[in-house]
Tab-separated table of C-alpha atoms in Angstrom:
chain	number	residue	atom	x	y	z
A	1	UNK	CA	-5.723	-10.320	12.530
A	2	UNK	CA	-6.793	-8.003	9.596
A	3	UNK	CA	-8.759	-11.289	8.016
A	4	UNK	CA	-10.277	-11.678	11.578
A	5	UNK	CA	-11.244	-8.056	11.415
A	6	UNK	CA	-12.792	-9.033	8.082
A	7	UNK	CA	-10.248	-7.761	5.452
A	8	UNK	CA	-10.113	-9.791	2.433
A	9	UNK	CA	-6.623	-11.982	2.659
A	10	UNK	CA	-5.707	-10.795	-0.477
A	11	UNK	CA	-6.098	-7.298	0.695
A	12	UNK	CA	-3.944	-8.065	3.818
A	13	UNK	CA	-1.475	-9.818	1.799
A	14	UNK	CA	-0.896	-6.333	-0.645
A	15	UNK	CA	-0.794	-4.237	2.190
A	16	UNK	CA	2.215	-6.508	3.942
A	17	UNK	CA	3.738	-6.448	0.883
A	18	UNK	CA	3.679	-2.341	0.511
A	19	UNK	CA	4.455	-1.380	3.847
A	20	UNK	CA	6.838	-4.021	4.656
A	21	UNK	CA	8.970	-5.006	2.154
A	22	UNK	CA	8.535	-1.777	-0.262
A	23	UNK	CA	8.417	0.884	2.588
A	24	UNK	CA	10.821	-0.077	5.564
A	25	UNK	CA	12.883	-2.667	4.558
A	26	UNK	CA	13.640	-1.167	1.168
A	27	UNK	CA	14.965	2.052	2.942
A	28	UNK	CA	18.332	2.567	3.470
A	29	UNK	CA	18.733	2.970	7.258
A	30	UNK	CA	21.921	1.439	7.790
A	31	UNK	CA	23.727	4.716	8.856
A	32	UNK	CA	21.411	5.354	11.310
A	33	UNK	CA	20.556	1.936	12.410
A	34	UNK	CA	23.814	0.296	13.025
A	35	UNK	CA	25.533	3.207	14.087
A	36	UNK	CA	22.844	3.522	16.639
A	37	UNK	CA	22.211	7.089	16.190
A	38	UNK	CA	18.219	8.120	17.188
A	39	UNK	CA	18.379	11.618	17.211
A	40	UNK	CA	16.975	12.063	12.904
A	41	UNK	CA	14.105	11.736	13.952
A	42	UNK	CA	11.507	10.389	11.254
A	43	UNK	CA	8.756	8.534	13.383
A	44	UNK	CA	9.271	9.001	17.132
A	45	UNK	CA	8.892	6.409	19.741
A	46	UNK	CA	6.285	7.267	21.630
A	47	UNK	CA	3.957	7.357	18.147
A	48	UNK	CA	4.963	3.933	17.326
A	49	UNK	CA	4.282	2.860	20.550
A	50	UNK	CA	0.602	4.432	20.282
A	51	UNK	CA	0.030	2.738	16.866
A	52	UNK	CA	1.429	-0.902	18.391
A	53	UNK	CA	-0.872	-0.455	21.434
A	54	UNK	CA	-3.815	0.085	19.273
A	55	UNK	CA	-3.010	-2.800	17.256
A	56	UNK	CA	-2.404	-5.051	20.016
A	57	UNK	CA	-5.685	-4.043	21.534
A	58	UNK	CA	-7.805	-4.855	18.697
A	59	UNK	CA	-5.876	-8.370	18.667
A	60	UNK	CA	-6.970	-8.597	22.225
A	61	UNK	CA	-10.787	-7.012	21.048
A	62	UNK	CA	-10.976	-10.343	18.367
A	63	UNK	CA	-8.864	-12.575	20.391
A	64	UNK	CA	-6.052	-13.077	18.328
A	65	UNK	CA	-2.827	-13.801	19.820
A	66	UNK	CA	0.309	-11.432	18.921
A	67	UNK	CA	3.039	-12.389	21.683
A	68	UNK	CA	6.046	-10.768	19.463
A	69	UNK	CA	3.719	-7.499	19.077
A	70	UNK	CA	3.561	-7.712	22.886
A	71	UNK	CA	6.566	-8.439	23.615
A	72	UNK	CA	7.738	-5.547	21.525
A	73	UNK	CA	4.751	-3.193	22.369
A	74	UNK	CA	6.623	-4.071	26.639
A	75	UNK	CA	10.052	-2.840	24.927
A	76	UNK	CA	8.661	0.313	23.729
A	77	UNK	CA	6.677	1.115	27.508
A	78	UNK	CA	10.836	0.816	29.133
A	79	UNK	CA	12.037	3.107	26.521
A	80	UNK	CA	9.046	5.639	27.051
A	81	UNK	CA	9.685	5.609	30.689
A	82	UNK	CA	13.731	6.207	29.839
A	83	UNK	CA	13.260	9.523	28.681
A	84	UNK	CA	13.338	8.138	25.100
A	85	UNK	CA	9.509	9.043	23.239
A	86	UNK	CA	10.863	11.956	21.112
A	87	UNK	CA	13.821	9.169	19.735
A	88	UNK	CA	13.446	7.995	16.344
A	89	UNK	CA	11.375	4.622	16.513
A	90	UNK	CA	13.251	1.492	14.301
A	91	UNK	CA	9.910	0.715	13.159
A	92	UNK	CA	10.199	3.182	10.366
């Protein structure tokens, strides 16, 4: 999408390299994650949904097709109407 959007692929490729494998999956979120505990908050749901719906829209905007960001974008809309927005997202 971001090459699409014209970003330089080498750009793209840094910044999925940062924010992906530096940033969340470096973190140590095990306690949290597998015990299934939400309430540390860090990044809550209903901000993560925001910034997936605004990603998925510009996909829509330069017709690029993101069916696991929609599918998850979906997931995030039945937690939101749950009660869950102020929960701590697992996207950080």
């Amino acid at each position: 999408m971001g090459v699409k959007a014209g970003v330089a692929p080498e750009r793209c490729l840094k910044w999925c390299r940062r924010r992906l494998w530096e940033g969340m999956l470096s973190r140590d979120t095990s306690e949290d994650g597998f015990s299934r505990q939400f309430d540390r908050v860090t990044f809550a749901l209903k901000l993560a949904r925001k910034d997936l719906g605004l990603a998925t829209e510009v996909g829509r905007e330069l017709n690029v097709p993101m069916p696991l960001a929609s599918l998850v974008e979906q997931d995030f809309l039945a937690a939101l109407a749950r009660g869950l927005g102020e929960k701590d997202s697992p996207s950080r």
